[in-house]
mmCIF file of C-alpha atoms and ligand atoms in Angstrom:
data_model
loop_
_atom_site.group_PDB
_atom_site.id
_atom_site.type_symbol
_atom_site.label_atom_id
_atom_site.label_comp_id
_atom_site.label_asym_id
_atom_site.label_seq_id
_atom_site.Cartn_x
_atom_site.Cartn_y
_atom_site.Cartn_z
ATOM 1 C CA MET A 1359 -51.367 -48.228 -9.373
ATOM 2 C CA ALA A 1360 -48.384 -47.439 -9.727
ATOM 3 C CA ASN A 1361 -48.881 -44.352 -7.821
ATOM 4 C CA LEU A 1362 -49.801 -47.234 -4.614
ATOM 5 C CA GLN A 1363 -46.684 -48.157 -2.396
ATOM 6 C CA GLU A 1364 -45.645 -51.333 -3.416
ATOM 7 C CA GLY A 1365 -47.618 -53.928 -1.013
ATOM 8 C CA GLY A 1366 -48.821 -50.609 1.136
ATOM 9 C CA SER A 1367 -52.528 -50.400 2.211
ATOM 10 C CA GLY A 1368 -52.823 -47.900 -0.791
ATOM 11 C CA GLU A 1369 -52.179 -44.953 2.403
ATOM 12 C CA HIS A 1370 -49.083 -43.418 0.146
ATOM 13 C CA ILE A 1371 -48.972 -41.762 -3.055
ATOM 14 C CA TRP A 1372 -45.645 -41.750 -3.716
ATOM 15 C CA SER A 1373 -44.006 -44.830 -4.997
ATOM 16 C CA ARG A 1374 -39.767 -44.848 -4.066
ATOM 17 C CA ARG A 1375 -39.596 -44.425 -7.766
ATOM 18 C CA ASN A 1376 -40.936 -41.534 -7.418
ATOM 19 C CA LEU A 1377 -39.462 -40.923 -4.288
ATOM 20 C CA LEU A 1378 -35.926 -41.273 -6.490
ATOM 21 C CA GLY A 1379 -36.449 -39.547 -8.483
ATOM 22 C CA VAL A 1380 -37.531 -36.293 -6.815
ATOM 23 C CA GLY A 1381 -34.320 -36.432 -4.902
ATOM 24 C CA GLY A 1382 -32.511 -37.595 -8.074
ATOM 25 C CA TRP A 1383 -34.427 -33.464 -9.201
ATOM 26 C CA LEU A 1384 -33.312 -31.590 -6.329
ATOM 27 C CA GLY A 1385 -29.807 -33.078 -6.181
ATOM 28 C CA ILE A 1386 -29.657 -31.875 -10.080
ATOM 29 C CA LEU A 1387 -31.451 -28.362 -8.919
ATOM 30 C CA GLY A 1388 -29.017 -27.678 -6.226
ATOM 31 C CA ALA A 1389 -25.814 -28.837 -7.604
ATOM 32 C CA LEU A 1390 -27.247 -26.111 -10.569
ATOM 33 C CA HIS A 1391 -27.638 -24.067 -8.342
ATOM 34 C CA ALA A 1392 -24.809 -23.937 -6.447
ATOM 35 C CA GLY A 1393 -22.600 -23.733 -9.555
ATOM 36 C CA GLY A 1394 -24.757 -21.032 -10.453
ATOM 37 C CA VAL A 1395 -23.853 -19.095 -7.540
ATOM 38 C CA ALA A 1396 -20.171 -19.955 -8.315
ATOM 39 C CA MET A 1397 -20.442 -18.236 -11.730
ATOM 40 C CA VAL A 1398 -21.498 -15.148 -10.376
ATOM 41 C CA ALA A 1399 -18.889 -15.594 -7.486
ATOM 42 C CA LEU A 1400 -16.207 -15.307 -10.265
ATOM 43 C CA LEU A 1401 -17.861 -12.158 -12.253
ATOM 44 C CA PHE A 1402 -17.143 -10.103 -8.943
ATOM 45 C CA PRO A 1403 -14.041 -10.837 -7.926
ATOM 46 C CA ARG A 1404 -12.266 -10.192 -4.258
ATOM 47 C CA VAL A 1405 -10.614 -7.455 -4.367
ATOM 48 C CA LEU A 1406 -9.392 -5.589 -1.948
ATOM 49 C CA PHE A 1407 -9.565 -1.763 -2.643
ATOM 50 C CA GLU A 1408 -6.625 0.161 -1.416
ATOM 51 C CA PRO A 1409 -5.199 3.572 -1.733
ATOM 52 C CA PRO A 1410 -2.600 3.988 -4.770
ATOM 53 C CA THR A 1411 0.702 4.222 -3.599
ATOM 54 C CA THR A 1412 2.053 6.385 -5.874
ATOM 55 C CA PHE A 1413 1.202 10.300 -6.453
ATOM 56 C CA LYS A 1414 1.786 13.139 -7.877
ATOM 57 C CA ALA A 1415 3.985 15.940 -5.944
ATOM 58 C CA GLY A 1416 4.269 18.899 -8.240
ATOM 59 C CA PRO A 1417 6.880 20.243 -10.684
ATOM 60 C CA PRO A 1418 11.108 19.988 -8.287
ATOM 61 C CA SER A 1419 10.710 23.385 -9.423
ATOM 62 C CA ARG A 1420 8.356 23.402 -5.738
ATOM 63 C CA PHE A 1421 10.889 22.515 -3.969
ATOM 64 C CA ASN A 1422 13.407 25.020 -2.532
ATOM 65 C CA VAL A 1423 17.371 23.507 -1.599
ATOM 66 C CA GLY A 1424 17.665 22.934 1.793
ATOM 67 C CA GLU A 1425 14.249 22.384 2.091
ATOM 68 C CA VAL A 1426 12.811 18.854 3.821
ATOM 69 C CA SER A 1427 8.880 19.780 2.580
ATOM 70 C CA GLU A 1428 6.311 18.665 5.044
ATOM 71 C CA ARG A 1429 3.238 19.546 2.266
ATOM 72 C CA PHE A 1430 2.883 15.431 1.518
ATOM 73 C CA MET A 1431 3.175 14.445 5.307
ATOM 74 C CA MET A 1432 -0.327 14.592 6.535
ATOM 75 C CA GLU A 1433 -2.014 12.581 3.257
ATOM 76 C CA TYR A 1434 1.034 10.279 3.105
ATOM 77 C CA ARG A 1435 2.794 10.071 5.816
ATOM 78 C CA VAL A 1436 6.333 11.438 2.603
ATOM 79 C CA TRP A 1437 8.932 14.068 3.230
ATOM 80 C CA ILE A 1438 10.258 15.408 -0.080
ATOM 81 C CA VAL A 1439 13.830 16.457 0.768
ATOM 82 C CA ARG A 1440 15.357 19.007 -2.182
ATOM 83 C CA GLU A 1441 19.432 19.226 -2.348
ATOM 84 C CA GLU A 1442 21.624 21.464 -4.112
ATOM 85 C CA GLY A 1443 22.385 17.857 -6.563
ATOM 86 C CA GLY A 1444 18.734 16.426 -6.484
ATOM 87 C CA LEU A 1445 15.919 14.846 -4.297
ATOM 88 C CA TYR A 1446 14.952 12.069 -2.385
ATOM 89 C CA ALA A 1447 11.265 10.913 -0.882
ATOM 90 C CA LEU A 1448 11.605 9.574 2.750
ATOM 91 C CA SER A 1449 9.588 8.078 4.539
ATOM 92 C CA GLY A 1450 7.589 9.221 8.007
ATOM 93 C CA ILE A 1451 7.316 5.899 9.072
ATOM 94 C CA CYS A 1452 10.132 5.656 12.479
ATOM 95 C CA THR A 1453 12.027 1.842 12.104
ATOM 96 C CA HIS A 1454 11.788 1.273 16.344
ATOM 97 C CA LEU A 1455 8.086 0.439 16.112
ATOM 98 C CA GLY A 1456 5.859 2.560 13.364
ATOM 99 C CA CYS A 1457 5.513 5.390 15.375
ATOM 100 C CA THR A 1458 5.902 9.063 12.738
ATOM 101 C CA PRO A 1459 9.330 11.541 14.283
ATOM 102 C CA ARG A 1460 8.424 14.948 13.659
ATOM 103 C CA TRP A 1461 10.838 17.495 11.410
ATOM 104 C CA PHE A 1462 12.600 19.893 13.829
ATOM 105 C CA GLY A 1463 14.874 22.541 10.975
ATOM 106 C CA ALA A 1464 16.680 24.462 13.847
ATOM 107 C CA GLU A 1465 17.984 21.232 15.136
ATOM 108 C CA ASP A 1466 18.029 19.958 11.764
ATOM 109 C CA LYS A 1467 16.465 16.346 12.621
ATOM 110 C CA PHE A 1468 13.807 13.434 12.765
ATOM 111 C CA LYS A 1469 13.163 13.081 16.005
ATOM 112 C CA CYS A 1470 10.649 10.582 16.773
ATOM 113 C CA PRO A 1471 8.222 11.459 20.010
ATOM 114 C CA CYS A 1472 7.816 7.687 20.941
ATOM 115 C CA HIS A 1473 10.965 6.261 21.990
ATOM 116 C CA GLY A 1474 13.229 9.176 21.020
ATOM 117 C CA SER A 1475 14.879 7.846 18.261
ATOM 118 C CA GLY A 1476 16.827 10.898 16.453
ATOM 119 C CA PHE A 1477 17.746 10.457 12.298
ATOM 120 C CA ARG A 1478 19.091 12.698 10.262
ATOM 121 C CA ARG A 1479 18.157 14.726 7.057
ATOM 122 C CA SER A 1480 19.728 11.935 5.040
ATOM 123 C CA GLY A 1481 17.011 9.921 7.391
ATOM 124 C CA VAL A 1482 19.935 8.079 8.649
ATOM 125 C CA ASN A 1483 19.427 6.781 12.433
ATOM 126 C CA PHE A 1484 21.775 9.054 15.108
ATOM 127 C CA GLU A 1485 20.919 7.699 18.679
ATOM 128 C CA GLY A 1486 17.319 6.359 20.105
ATOM 129 C CA PRO A 1487 16.656 2.476 19.487
ATOM 130 C CA ALA A 1488 15.475 2.479 15.665
ATOM 131 C CA PRO A 1489 17.754 0.053 14.668
ATOM 132 C CA ARG A 1490 17.908 1.450 10.731
ATOM 133 C CA PRO A 1491 17.384 4.441 9.084
ATOM 134 C CA LEU A 1492 14.295 5.403 7.050
ATOM 135 C CA GLU A 1493 13.376 4.469 3.987
ATOM 136 C CA ARG A 1494 13.425 6.122 0.976
ATOM 137 C CA LEU A 1495 10.840 5.956 -1.491
ATOM 138 C CA LYS A 1496 10.692 5.808 -5.235
ATOM 139 C CA ILE A 1497 11.150 9.248 -6.895
ATOM 140 C CA THR A 1498 10.865 9.443 -10.189
ATOM 141 C CA ARG A 1499 9.037 12.188 -12.681
ATOM 142 C CA SER A 1500 6.163 11.904 -15.218
ATOM 143 C CA ASP A 1501 6.119 12.604 -19.078
ATOM 144 C CA ASP A 1502 4.677 15.465 -18.363
ATOM 145 C CA GLY A 1503 7.725 16.609 -15.402
ATOM 146 C CA GLU A 1504 5.815 16.445 -12.351
ATOM 147 C CA LEU A 1505 7.350 14.473 -9.128
ATOM 148 C CA VAL A 1506 5.759 10.718 -8.892
ATOM 149 C CA ILE A 1507 6.060 9.078 -5.148
ATOM 150 C CA ASP A 1508 5.699 5.212 -5.187
ATOM 151 C CA LYS A 1509 5.367 4.484 -1.736
ATOM 152 C CA ALA A 1510 5.322 0.810 -2.297
ATOM 153 C CA VAL A 1511 8.875 0.623 -3.870
ATOM 154 C CA LYS A 1512 11.285 1.314 -0.948
ATOM 155 C CA TYR A 1513 14.462 1.479 0.086
ATOM 156 C CA ARG A 1514 16.907 0.550 2.669
ATOM 157 C CA HIS A 1515 19.852 2.136 3.449
ATOM 158 C CA GLU A 1516 21.484 -0.605 4.823
ATOM 159 C CA LEU A 1517 20.738 -2.925 2.193
ATOM 160 C CA GLY A 1518 23.339 -0.122 0.054
ATOM 161 C CA GLU A 1519 19.956 0.423 -1.727
ATOM 162 C CA TRP A 1520 19.830 4.231 -1.618
ATOM 163 C CA ALA A 1521 22.528 4.340 -4.801
ATOM 164 C CA LYS A 1522 19.308 2.442 -6.526
ATOM 165 C CA PRO A 1523 18.332 3.792 -9.860
ATOM 166 C CA GLY A 1524 14.624 5.393 -7.565
ATOM 167 C CA ALA A 1525 15.802 6.200 -4.181
ATOM 168 C CA TYR A 1526 17.403 10.341 -5.969
ATOM 169 C CA LEU A 1527 16.446 12.265 -8.404
ATOM 170 C CA LYS A 1528 18.775 14.076 -9.726
ATOM 171 C CA TYR A 1529 17.723 17.720 -10.231
ATOM 172 C CA SER A 1530 19.168 21.213 -11.036
ATOM 173 C CA ARG A 1531 17.926 24.451 -12.462
ATOM 174 C CA ALA A 1532 19.666 23.630 -15.067
ATOM 175 C CA SER A 1533 18.370 20.367 -16.052
ATOM 176 C CA VAL A 1534 14.558 21.529 -15.897
HETATM 177 S S1 LIG B 651 8.549 4.684 17.619
HETATM 178 FE FE1 LIG B 651 10.003 6.153 17.407
HETATM 179 S S2 LIG B 651 11.239 5.008 18.322
HETATM 180 FE FE2 LIG B 651 10.477 3.919 19.081
#
């Protein structure tokens, strides 16, 4: 009797109460499922795995005074410039539209092949449409004495940032 629809002809096995009960349970199961999915998603946070921004460049003595090293251009787009009193790292990204300039040692300048911007070895722009100097990148030494370049930390000359610690690493043979 309880399984027959109230007032019905007996064709329906499920009563309205049964249907409501099943619907309720389905709702609860659905909510539990959604909650479970959310919990599992929490265990696997969406993280962008990007390449590390820092790299080691070996000991400072590896670089000769007066050298503009291109050893790290292919992999990191970074020049390392050695002077008598220290070193700095220059970003190989043109400040006009982002092309990669080339180093012309004989002319002592970087030249961008895209629109002709020129930069001195310091990184300062002097010709073409580039609106500002190349950026310098953070250069420090690790505990084991190697140079460490951090591409995520940039220093802009026009903002007076080249004078900041990290934009230039003082180094001389005597300071090994
Ligand atoms: S991108 Fe270098 S001059 Fe335009």
